[in-house]
Amino acid sequence: MIATYPFSAVVGLDDLKLALVLNAVSPRVGGVLVRGEKGTAKSTIVRALAAQLPSVDVVAGCRFACDPAAPDPDCPDGPHDPGEHRHRRPASLVELPVGASEDRLVGSLDVERALTEGVKAFEPGLLAGAHRGVLYVDEVNLLHDHLVDLLLDAAALGTCYVEREGVSVRHAARFLLVGTMNPEEGELRPQLLDRFGLTVEVKASRDPDERAEVVRRRMAYDASPEEFVARWTAQESALGERILRARALLRGGVALPDTRLLQIAAVCAGFEVDGLRADLVTANAAMAHAAWQGRDRVTEEDVRVAARLSLPHRRRRDPFDAPGLDEDLLEELLDRHRGDDDPDGGGTPDTPPDGPGSQPDQGEAGPTPDPGPNSQLDRGETGHNSQLDQGEAGPTPDPGPNSQLDQRGAADQEEGGDDSLGGVTAVAGVGAPYRVPVMKVPGLGAGASGRRSRARTPRGRATGARVPHGKVKDLHLPATLLAAAPYQKERGRTGAGLLLRGGDLREVVREGRESNLVLFVVDASGSMAARRRMTAVKTAVLSLLLDAYQRRDKVGLVTFRGRGAEVALPPTSSVEAGAARLRSLPTGGRTPLAEGLARAAEVLRVERMRDPDRRPLVVVVTDGRATAGGDVDAAAGLLRGVACVVVDCESGPVRLGLAVRLAARLAAEVVTLDDLGTVVREHRKAS
């Protein structure tokens, strides 16, 4: 129940309620993406909203929830006559699990019955069940990209298309789309972020009184659910009735004056968002907010509220940017394009008295996340960071000549301390990331779909056929016909049709690309600690992290220095976390190379039990020196059979070749820091 939740206990939850309500008033807004830390009632409030949506009339017996007043003419269960027998039911709440398949999402055709019996049997998916209700996707950032694409396409078009083996099925799929995610577990691609209409950032309050109130109400519910629900019924009913009034007002027509439309366009242009989807979403959200407030005309306050919800996630250009909105710039743009004849005068319009359970009526936005300094990426000094999305090359940082003075400084640092932290420490800066050569795991895997190594995947180019294990999901028609052809005479075929049996069916074997676990093992010892040298190393690893993000990999970070090694970042899909740990990585002390390799082997052992199909790629970033710790040969043996790459950080006129020897022990490819920058230099020459 929405009204039961003390919204002050979670920063941004008022905005979340408002965003959900605006979508309930107008599905054209395009859904809500809820970003926030775990345990902030994201799922609770989404499920509570579904209970407040008005009930719907559906055609009796229709699996696709057709409206009796205007049935879908292409409904697979139709055609339905207008006014056909109906029944009334609550708006549906359909939850899409992270592990769902494409067939479960969009529906599936029974290929066996279609070929052997000639029956066009279609089993609806979750999109059909969500029609005229709510589709809730928890942890949407963990869904496979192709499922997110299908989901967002259906949400944008209001129609689900299923194309299988020459049979085409379509049905209406209009729903309120809500996705929740924890950014610590990885981000959505900017292209997918843009497809969500609104976004809200939530986090738990640090006020003890507000947190105590949440616990108090939860315990009251656990003690007596019926009494607790009855206590809040009036406010919940008032919220549902207000949504109905706002819908009716919006259908009757809410005016969007040219002055407001120009303000919307100016704000979107001023924040340099890509494309025009932001303008459309902001306009629809502003109209929905006006109707929610009981007005038949959009005001500046409606535009302000809509922009705060629709623009923050569209300003994020790469995985290291933090979403946010500059409030001062928003006010400046609104003032600049207000117009001399603006009757609003820029003030907040009067609103009707708030009813019970209507906290979001004020249209107040939560605090804007501070993007932090984040060097050039947050300041937009890389030309909107377009190279990050498109894989174009950026400037190559200068690793410096690594002069004798630098080498002496590194040696002094390495020998300067022998405590557990390695004595003298320093934190080097990080340059702008650049494009790096593609590193792949050899062989053919079977992991999750991605963009790095070759693998057997559900999507990709067809490479053969096989006898299916269980139900056929991807029919290989030529192979099926060839399997059936030799038996037509003995099966008694007399006509033109081909006689098929279940054993004739063959399914497609496809080859695509998989994502991998890219585990970085970074030497942070004193031999690497010369400032200019470590800056080049950090920048190279940051570039490799960005490459892992673009190829949908999981990443992990192991560092070694002083007397041991530590897991700075356990395997995760969040490259932002990896970048943050990398930037703050200290250096100094001795070089326990063996401990770093052993810790990497342990991380892989644990991860293999969690995700056995995901193949690892270990990237060791070091100059090859080992001045402390155990036996390097024994530690390297722990990684036998694992695909490895050694990034040789040794430079200067005199080189010992220690990293090359390490690569031989690991049976690994060797890449120098100069090799990583080769792509950048070639790009510059071509341009």
C-alpha positions as a printed Julia matrix, in Angstrom:
687×3 Matrix{Float64}:
   0.0     0.0     0.0
   1.51    3.27   -1.15
  -0.03    5.49    1.51
   1.36    3.37    4.34
   4.99    4.07    3.51
   6.74    6.99    5.28
   8.3     8.53    2.18
  10.74   10.73    4.09
  12.52    7.56    5.17
  13.92    7.09    1.66
  15.45   10.02   -0.19
  13.85   10.24   -3.63
  10.84    8.05   -2.84
   8.43   10.98   -3.23
   9.83   11.39   -6.74
   9.36    7.69   -7.34
   5.73    7.83   -6.32
   5.19   10.85   -8.57
   6.91    9.17  -11.53
   4.76    6.06  -11.12
   1.6     8.11  -10.84
   2.43   10.11  -13.99
   2.81    6.85  -15.89
  -0.46    5.57  -14.46
  -2.16    8.74  -15.69
  -0.5     8.61  -19.14
   1.22    5.45  -20.42
   2.72    7.63  -23.17
   5.27    8.85  -20.63
   7.18    5.62  -21.32
   7.8     3.9   -17.99
  10.05    4.42  -14.98
  13.57    3.25  -14.21
  14.28    3.15  -10.48
  17.95    3.3    -9.51
  19.0     2.82   -5.92
  20.77    0.9    -3.25
  19.37   -2.35   -1.91
  16.68   -2.29    0.75
  15.04    1.01   -0.23
  11.49   -0.3    -0.89
  11.83   -0.09   -4.68
   9.92   -3.32   -5.23
   7.43   -2.62   -2.44
   6.16    0.65   -3.86
   5.94   -0.72   -7.42
   3.77   -3.61   -6.27
   1.7    -1.23   -4.18
   0.95    0.96   -7.19
  -0.59   -1.92   -9.14
  -3.22   -2.3    -6.42
  -4.22    1.36   -6.91
  -4.77    1.15  -10.66
  -8.42    1.08  -11.76
  -9.92   -2.29  -12.66
 -10.32   -3.1   -16.35
 -13.04   -4.71  -18.46
 -11.78   -7.6   -20.6
 -13.38   -9.9   -23.15
 -14.31  -13.12  -21.39
 -11.98  -15.95  -22.35
  -9.46  -13.73  -24.2
  -5.9   -14.51  -23.17
  -4.74  -11.08  -24.39
  -7.02   -8.91  -22.2
  -8.83   -7.24  -25.1
 -11.04   -4.26  -24.24
 -14.68   -5.15  -25.04
 -15.34   -1.56  -26.1
 -12.49   -1.58  -28.66
 -11.15   -5.12  -29.19
  -7.87   -5.65  -31.0
  -8.77   -6.62  -34.61
  -5.56   -8.72  -34.84
  -6.0   -10.52  -31.52
  -4.89  -14.18  -31.9
  -7.98  -15.19  -29.85
 -10.26  -12.99  -31.96
 -11.9   -11.51  -33.79
 -14.14  -10.19  -31.03
 -17.4    -8.4   -31.62
 -17.7    -5.01  -29.87
 -19.73   -5.42  -26.71
 -18.92   -9.14  -26.46
 -19.4   -10.8   -23.11
 -17.09   -9.16  -20.62
 -15.9    -9.41  -17.09
 -14.13   -6.96  -14.82
 -10.83   -7.74  -13.1
  -8.03   -5.85  -11.34
  -5.18   -4.44  -13.43
  -2.51   -7.11  -13.77
   0.97   -6.98  -12.28
   3.36   -9.19  -14.25
   6.93   -9.7   -13.03
   9.68  -10.59  -15.5
  12.37  -12.73  -13.84
  16.02  -12.13  -14.68
  16.44  -15.64  -16.05
  13.47  -15.47  -18.43
  13.9   -16.66  -22.01
  12.77  -14.89  -25.17
   9.93  -17.42  -25.57
   8.7   -16.68  -22.05
   8.73  -12.94  -22.72
   7.05  -12.65  -26.14
   5.35  -16.05  -26.39
   6.13  -19.09  -28.45
   4.72  -21.02  -31.35
   4.33  -24.78  -30.93
   6.5   -25.73  -33.92
   5.89  -29.45  -33.57
   2.09  -29.09  -33.74
   2.35  -26.55  -36.54
   4.4   -28.92  -38.73
   2.97  -32.3   -37.82
  -0.7   -31.37  -37.22
  -1.04  -28.14  -39.18
  -2.27  -26.35  -36.06
  -1.28  -22.74  -35.49
  -0.93  -22.98  -31.71
   0.48  -19.87  -30.03
   1.24  -19.69  -26.32
   1.15  -16.08  -25.04
   4.12  -14.69  -23.14
   4.48  -12.26  -20.27
   3.95   -9.25  -22.54
   0.43  -10.46  -23.29
  -0.27  -10.94  -19.6
   0.9    -7.39  -18.82
  -1.41   -5.75  -21.4
  -3.41   -2.94  -19.73
  -1.51   -3.5   -16.49
   2.01   -3.2   -15.04
   5.12   -5.04  -16.23
   7.71   -5.02  -13.48
  11.34   -5.97  -14.18
  13.47   -6.28  -11.07
  17.22   -5.98  -11.7
  16.61   -4.9   -15.28
  20.33   -4.23  -15.72
  21.0    -7.97  -15.35
  18.67   -8.97  -18.2
  20.25  -10.03  -21.48
  20.47   -7.11  -23.89
  18.29   -8.71  -26.56
  15.49   -9.23  -24.0
  15.69   -5.59  -22.94
  15.52   -4.57  -26.61
  12.38   -6.68  -27.16
  10.82   -5.36  -23.98
  11.42   -1.71  -24.78
  10.33   -2.11  -28.41
   7.0    -3.55  -27.27
   6.59   -0.77  -24.7
   7.27    1.91  -27.33
   5.05    0.41  -30.05
   2.27   -0.94  -27.84
   2.44   -4.13  -29.9
   4.29   -7.43  -29.56
   5.45   -9.15  -32.75
   6.4   -12.83  -32.86
   8.05  -14.07  -36.07
   8.84  -17.78  -36.16
   9.41  -20.07  -39.17
   7.28  -18.02  -41.54
   4.4   -17.63  -39.06
   3.64  -14.11  -37.87
   1.65  -13.31  -34.73
   0.99   -9.88  -33.28
  -1.06   -8.65  -30.36
  -1.53   -5.48  -28.35
   0.91   -4.98  -25.47
   0.32   -1.64  -23.74
   1.53   -1.58  -20.17
   3.16    0.55  -17.52
   6.83   -0.48  -17.61
   8.78   -0.26  -14.37
  12.37   -1.4   -14.02
  14.48   -1.37  -10.87
  18.23   -1.75  -10.58
  21.14   -1.45   -8.19
  23.92    0.49  -10.01
  26.54   -1.44   -8.02
  25.66   -4.51  -10.1
  26.24   -2.83  -13.44
  24.68   -0.16  -15.63
  22.37   -0.28  -18.6
  23.77    0.87  -21.92
  23.05    4.56  -22.65
  20.92    3.5   -25.64
  18.69    1.45  -23.34
  18.61    4.08  -20.61
  17.18    6.51  -23.14
  14.25    4.18  -23.82
  12.91    4.57  -20.28
  10.7     7.62  -19.98
  11.56    8.72  -16.44
  14.21    7.81  -13.92
  14.42    8.21  -10.16
  17.37    7.78   -7.82
  16.52    6.54   -4.32
  18.59    5.93   -1.22
  17.83    5.24    2.43
  17.57    8.1     4.88
  20.22    8.38    7.58
  17.74    9.94   10.04
  17.14    7.49   12.94
  13.57    8.73   13.54
  12.54    8.16    9.93
  14.14    4.72    9.81
  12.43    3.8    13.08
   9.04    4.74   11.62
   9.55    2.28    8.76
  10.3    -0.52   11.23
   7.34    0.51   13.4
   4.87    0.28   10.52
   6.28   -2.98    9.26
   5.95   -4.55   12.7
   2.37   -3.26   12.93
   1.57   -4.94    9.63
   3.15   -8.22   10.7
   1.18   -8.16   13.96
  -2.23   -7.59   12.3
  -2.34   -7.28    8.48
  -6.13   -6.82    8.32
  -6.18   -4.04   10.89
  -3.22   -2.32    9.24
  -4.81   -2.41    5.79
  -8.14   -1.11    7.13
  -6.36    1.82    8.74
  -5.09    3.07    5.37
  -7.97    2.07    3.08
  -9.43    5.57    2.83
  -6.18    7.16    1.69
  -5.5     4.36   -0.78
  -8.99    4.73   -2.28
  -8.53    8.48   -2.59
  -5.31    7.94   -4.54
  -7.01    5.56   -6.97
  -9.92    7.94   -7.52
  -7.55   10.8    -8.2
  -5.74    8.76  -10.87
  -9.11    8.16  -12.55
  -9.95   11.9   -12.5
  -6.55   12.76  -13.96
  -7.0    10.21  -16.76
 -10.4    11.64  -17.62
  -9.01   15.18  -17.65
  -6.15   14.14  -19.92
  -8.53   12.4   -22.33
 -10.64   15.55  -22.42
  -7.59   17.53  -23.49
  -4.76   19.23  -21.6
  -3.4    22.17  -23.57
   0.35   22.46  -24.22
   0.91   26.13  -25.21
   3.68   26.96  -27.66
   5.52   28.84  -24.9
   5.72   25.65  -22.83
   6.69   23.55  -25.84
   9.54   25.95  -26.64
  10.67   25.79  -23.02
  10.76   21.99  -23.21
  12.76   22.06  -26.45
  15.14   24.68  -25.04
  15.76   22.68  -21.86
  16.46   19.45  -23.78
  18.77   21.27  -26.21
  20.5    23.12  -23.38
  21.33   19.86  -21.61
  22.65   18.45  -24.92
  20.62   15.23  -24.8
  20.76   13.06  -27.91
  17.77   12.71  -30.21
  14.2    13.93  -29.69
  12.84   11.25  -27.37
  13.61   13.44  -24.36
  11.45   16.25  -25.78
   8.49   13.91  -26.35
   8.78   12.29  -22.92
   9.07   15.65  -21.16
   6.03   17.0   -23.01
   3.91   13.94  -22.15
   5.07   13.97  -18.54
   4.29   17.68  -18.22
   0.76   17.12  -19.55
   0.26   14.17  -17.19
   1.47   16.27  -14.25
  -0.93   19.07  -15.17
  -3.82   16.59  -15.23
  -2.66   15.11  -11.92
  -2.79   18.59  -10.42
  -6.3    19.13  -11.83
  -5.34   21.65  -14.52
  -6.29   21.65  -18.19
  -3.21   23.64  -19.25
   0.51   22.95  -18.83
   2.4    25.48  -16.71
   6.09   26.13  -16.18
   6.03   24.15  -12.96
   4.8    21.12  -14.9
   7.72   21.5   -17.31
  10.16   21.86  -14.4
   8.91   18.7   -12.67
   8.9    16.71  -15.91
  12.45   17.77  -16.81
  13.77   16.73  -13.39
  12.45   13.22  -13.97
  13.08   12.77  -17.7
  16.56   14.22  -18.28
  19.11   13.0   -15.65
  19.68    9.53  -17.16
  19.82   10.93  -20.7
  22.87   13.05  -19.88
  24.92    9.95  -19.09
  27.25    9.35  -22.06
  29.54    6.57  -20.82
  29.7     4.02  -17.99
  31.83    6.26  -15.78
  29.43    9.21  -15.82
  27.02    9.69  -12.92
  23.42   10.62  -13.78
  22.31   14.0   -12.54
  20.84   17.36  -13.43
  22.24   20.86  -12.88
  19.38   22.68  -11.14
  20.89   26.1   -11.78
  21.16   25.42  -15.51
  17.55   24.17  -15.56
  16.3    27.39  -13.97
  18.45   29.49  -16.29
  17.02   27.76  -19.38
  13.45   28.1   -18.14
  13.95   31.81  -17.39
  15.63   32.49  -20.72
  12.75   31.01  -22.73
   9.82   32.03  -20.58
   8.46   34.64  -23.0
   7.19   38.15  -22.34
   3.53   37.11  -22.47
   3.97   34.22  -20.06
   1.0    34.34  -17.67
   2.74   32.04  -15.18
   5.44   34.54  -14.43
   7.77   31.7   -13.62
   6.23   31.06  -10.23
   4.81   27.86   -8.88
   1.12   27.7    -9.77
  -1.57   27.2    -7.23
  -2.55   23.57   -6.81
  -5.76   22.03   -5.55
  -5.78   20.85   -1.96
  -3.96   17.59   -1.59
  -5.98   14.54   -0.77
  -4.9    11.69    1.45
  -1.86    9.81    0.31
  -0.84   12.43   -2.25
   2.67   13.4    -1.25
   3.86   13.69   -4.85
   1.42   16.51   -5.61
   4.07   19.08   -4.84
   6.14   17.81   -7.74
   9.31   18.18   -5.73
  12.4    16.52   -7.07
  14.86   14.77   -4.8
  18.41   15.99   -4.39
  20.46   15.92   -7.55
  23.27   13.37   -7.3
  26.67   14.98   -7.2
  28.6    13.63  -10.17
  31.86   14.34   -8.43
  35.0    15.54  -10.12
  35.63   12.35  -12.12
  38.25   14.23  -14.12
  37.61   14.88  -17.79
  34.76   12.44  -18.13
  32.37   14.41  -15.91
  33.43   17.79  -17.25
  32.67   16.76  -20.82
  36.17   17.56  -22.05
  36.26   14.58  -24.38
  33.8    15.92  -26.93
  30.67   14.51  -25.21
  32.65   11.3   -24.73
  31.33   10.06  -28.08
  34.33    7.83  -28.53
  33.3     5.88  -25.44
  30.01    4.74  -26.96
  31.24    4.23  -30.51
  34.62    2.71  -29.74
  36.5     5.61  -31.34
  39.96    6.39  -30.2
  40.78    9.1   -27.73
  44.14   10.68  -26.91
  46.89    8.37  -25.77
  48.41    9.37  -22.42
  52.14    9.89  -22.43
  53.73    7.26  -20.18
  56.87    9.33  -20.05
  60.46    8.3   -20.71
  60.77    6.57  -17.35
  64.09    8.26  -16.8
  66.79    7.14  -14.41
  65.44    9.56  -11.81
  62.05    7.84  -12.04
  63.69    4.44  -11.73
  65.66    5.49   -8.68
  62.47    6.89   -7.13
  60.68    3.61   -7.74
  63.53    1.62   -6.26
  63.64    3.9    -3.22
  59.93    3.43   -2.69
  60.17   -0.32   -3.04
  62.96   -0.64   -0.53
  61.71    2.21    1.66
  59.3     0.24    3.8
  58.52   -3.29    4.83
  55.22   -2.98    6.66
  52.05   -4.71    5.58
  51.07   -1.8     3.41
  54.38   -1.61    1.69
  55.89    1.48    3.33
  55.81    4.62    1.2
  52.59    4.91   -0.83
  51.27    7.24   -3.49
  48.12    7.57   -5.57
  48.7     8.35   -9.24
  46.16   10.07  -11.43
  44.28    8.58  -14.39
  44.12    9.9   -17.95
  41.31    9.71  -20.47
  40.59    6.14  -21.68
  41.35    5.13  -25.25
  40.52    2.31  -27.61
  42.43   -0.95  -27.02
  43.0    -4.04  -29.17
  40.45   -6.84  -28.78
  41.53   -9.64  -26.43
  39.67  -12.94  -26.75
  39.52  -16.31  -25.05
  40.54  -18.99  -27.58
  38.24  -21.86  -28.47
  34.45  -22.04  -28.47
  32.52  -21.34  -25.29
  28.91  -21.58  -24.16
  28.59  -18.63  -21.81
  26.14  -15.74  -21.64
  25.69  -13.7   -24.8
  28.16  -10.86  -25.18
  30.64   -9.38  -27.62
  34.04  -10.86  -26.88
  34.79  -14.55  -27.57
  33.3   -17.13  -29.93
  30.57  -19.29  -28.39
  27.49  -21.39  -28.94
  24.67  -18.96  -28.22
  20.89  -18.78  -28.76
  21.48  -15.83  -31.09
  24.0   -15.54  -33.91
  24.72  -17.03  -37.3
  23.57  -20.56  -38.07
  26.46  -23.02  -38.32
  24.64  -26.37  -38.4
  21.76  -28.47  -37.1
  21.24  -31.02  -34.35
  18.62  -33.29  -32.87
  16.83  -31.2   -30.21
  16.95  -31.96  -26.51
  13.39  -31.37  -25.38
  11.04  -28.89  -27.07
  12.2   -27.33  -30.34
  12.8   -23.6   -29.93
  14.72  -22.73  -33.08
  13.71  -24.97  -36.0
  16.21  -25.7   -38.77
  13.69  -26.19  -41.59
  16.02  -27.48  -44.37
  17.59  -30.05  -42.03
  14.12  -31.13  -40.86
  12.95  -31.65  -44.44
  16.11  -33.57  -45.34
  15.65  -35.84  -42.31
  12.05  -36.63  -43.3
  12.55  -37.01  -47.07
  13.92  -40.61  -47.17
  10.9   -42.01  -45.3
   8.02  -40.58  -47.34
   7.27  -43.78  -49.29
   7.16  -46.05  -46.26
   5.0   -43.51  -44.43
   2.43  -43.82  -47.21
   2.7   -40.36  -48.71
   0.33  -39.98  -51.67
  -0.27  -36.23  -51.96
   1.92  -33.17  -52.31
   2.39  -32.62  -48.61
   5.42  -33.89  -46.71
   4.74  -36.36  -43.91
   6.67  -35.39  -40.79
   7.28  -37.11  -37.48
   8.61  -35.76  -34.24
  11.94  -37.47  -34.75
  12.49  -35.54  -38.01
  12.74  -32.2   -36.25
  16.12  -30.48  -36.13
  17.08  -27.28  -34.42
  19.62  -24.67  -35.42
  23.12  -24.61  -33.97
  24.22  -21.0   -33.77
  27.54  -19.35  -33.17
  27.8   -15.88  -31.74
  29.81  -14.07  -29.1
  29.9   -14.59  -25.37
  30.8   -12.35  -22.49
  33.7   -13.35  -20.26
  35.03  -12.69  -16.8
  37.94  -10.31  -17.28
  40.07  -10.44  -14.13
  42.71   -7.72  -13.86
  45.76   -8.56  -11.75
  47.57   -5.25  -11.26
  51.06   -4.74   -9.87
  50.8    -1.79   -7.46
  54.28   -2.13   -5.93
  57.06    0.39   -5.67
  58.58   -0.71   -8.96
  55.42    0.67  -10.61
  55.03    3.66   -8.35
  56.84    6.32  -10.37
  54.01    8.8   -10.92
  54.12    9.12  -14.68
  54.51    5.41  -15.13
  51.61    4.45  -12.86
  49.37    7.03  -14.54
  49.97    5.29  -17.85
  49.25    1.9   -16.25
  46.02    3.09  -14.62
  44.87    4.69  -17.85
  45.56    1.47  -19.74
  43.55   -0.58  -17.22
  40.73    2.0   -17.32
  40.68    1.64  -21.11
  40.51   -2.14  -20.76
  37.66   -1.73  -18.27
  35.77    0.38  -20.77
  36.33   -2.27  -23.42
  34.94   -4.89  -21.01
  31.83   -2.75  -20.47
  31.22   -2.43  -24.2
  31.58   -6.21  -24.63
  29.19   -6.99  -21.71
  31.85   -8.7   -19.58
  32.04   -9.15  -15.86
  35.17   -7.63  -14.34
  37.27   -8.16  -11.23
  40.39   -6.52   -9.83
  43.23   -8.09   -7.83
  46.15   -5.93   -6.73
  49.44   -6.92   -5.13
  51.96   -4.81   -3.24
  53.88   -4.84    0.04
  53.58   -8.3     1.56
  50.48   -9.69   -0.13
  47.59   -9.39   -2.55
  43.98   -8.35   -2.12
  40.76   -8.55   -4.1
  40.09   -4.87   -4.68
  36.91   -5.67   -6.63
  35.16   -9.07   -6.6
  33.76  -10.14   -9.99
  30.88   -7.84  -10.9
  29.06   -6.35  -13.87
  29.69   -2.84  -12.56
  32.64   -1.3   -14.37
  31.93    1.93  -12.48
  32.97    0.19   -9.27
  36.13   -1.04  -10.99
  36.96    2.46  -12.23
  36.43    3.93   -8.76
  38.71    1.35   -7.13
  41.33    1.9    -9.81
  41.41    5.66   -9.35
  42.02    5.36   -5.61
  44.54    2.53   -5.93
  47.69    3.31   -3.9
  51.14    2.13   -4.93
  54.39    1.42   -3.13
  56.3    -1.32   -1.37
  57.73   -4.61   -2.52
  56.42   -6.85   -5.34
  54.72  -10.09   -4.17
  53.98  -11.33   -7.7
  53.33  -14.94   -6.62
  50.7   -13.83   -4.12
  48.92  -11.84   -6.82
  48.76  -14.85   -9.14
  47.64  -17.16   -6.33
  44.88  -14.78   -5.28
  43.69  -14.55   -8.89
  43.51  -18.35   -9.08
  41.42  -18.43   -5.91
  39.0   -15.8    -7.29
  38.56  -17.87  -10.45
  37.96  -21.05   -8.44
  35.14  -19.45   -6.47
  33.62  -17.77   -9.51
  33.71  -21.03  -11.48
  31.38  -22.59   -8.91
  28.96  -19.65   -9.22
  29.01  -19.35  -13.0
  30.59  -22.44  -14.58
  29.77  -21.46  -18.18
  31.51  -18.07  -18.1
  35.1   -18.42  -19.3
  37.76  -16.21  -17.67
  40.4   -13.98  -19.22
  43.18  -12.96  -16.82
  45.01   -9.72  -17.64
  48.23   -9.39  -15.61
  49.58   -5.83  -15.58
  53.18   -5.85  -14.34
  56.83   -5.28  -15.21
  57.54   -8.88  -14.15
  59.62   -8.09  -11.07
  59.13  -10.28   -7.98
  60.96   -8.99   -4.87
  58.81  -10.61   -2.18
  56.5   -13.55   -1.62
  56.56  -17.16   -2.73
  57.47  -19.17   -5.79
  56.28  -17.51   -9.0
  56.52  -20.75  -11.0
  54.25  -22.57   -8.55
  51.76  -19.69   -8.52
  51.74  -19.54  -12.32
  50.93  -23.26  -12.37
  47.67  -22.5   -10.55
  46.5   -20.62  -13.66
  47.36  -23.43  -16.06
  44.66  -23.77  -18.72
  43.3   -20.26  -18.13
  43.51  -17.72  -20.97
  45.96  -15.02  -19.88
  47.39  -11.8   -21.27
  50.44  -10.08  -19.75
  50.63   -6.31  -20.19
  54.36   -5.57  -20.02
  54.89   -2.27  -18.2
  58.68   -2.3   -18.42
  60.13    0.67  -20.28
  63.36    2.56  -20.69
  66.54    1.89  -22.68
  67.51   -1.16  -20.6
  64.89   -3.9   -20.28
  65.2    -7.15  -18.32
  62.38   -9.0   -20.11
  60.89  -10.27  -16.84
  57.28   -9.85  -18.01
  58.05  -11.85  -21.14
  59.38  -14.7   -18.97
  56.23  -14.54  -16.85
  54.1   -14.76  -19.99
  55.98  -17.91  -21.01
  55.2   -19.48  -17.64
  51.5   -18.61  -18.07
  51.4   -19.55  -21.78
  50.07  -16.03  -22.23
  50.11  -13.42  -24.94
  52.34  -10.4   -24.27
  51.08   -6.86  -24.91
  53.14   -3.78  -24.07
  51.75   -0.42  -23.04
  52.91    0.83  -26.42
  50.89   -1.95  -28.1
  47.75   -0.78  -26.31
  48.26    2.7   -27.77
  48.93    1.47  -31.3
  45.25    1.6   -32.23
  45.13    5.2   -31.09
  48.12    6.22  -33.2
  46.75    4.42  -36.27
  43.44    6.2   -35.8
  45.21    9.57  -35.66
  47.14    8.83  -38.87
  43.94    7.8   -40.67
  42.18   10.98  -39.61
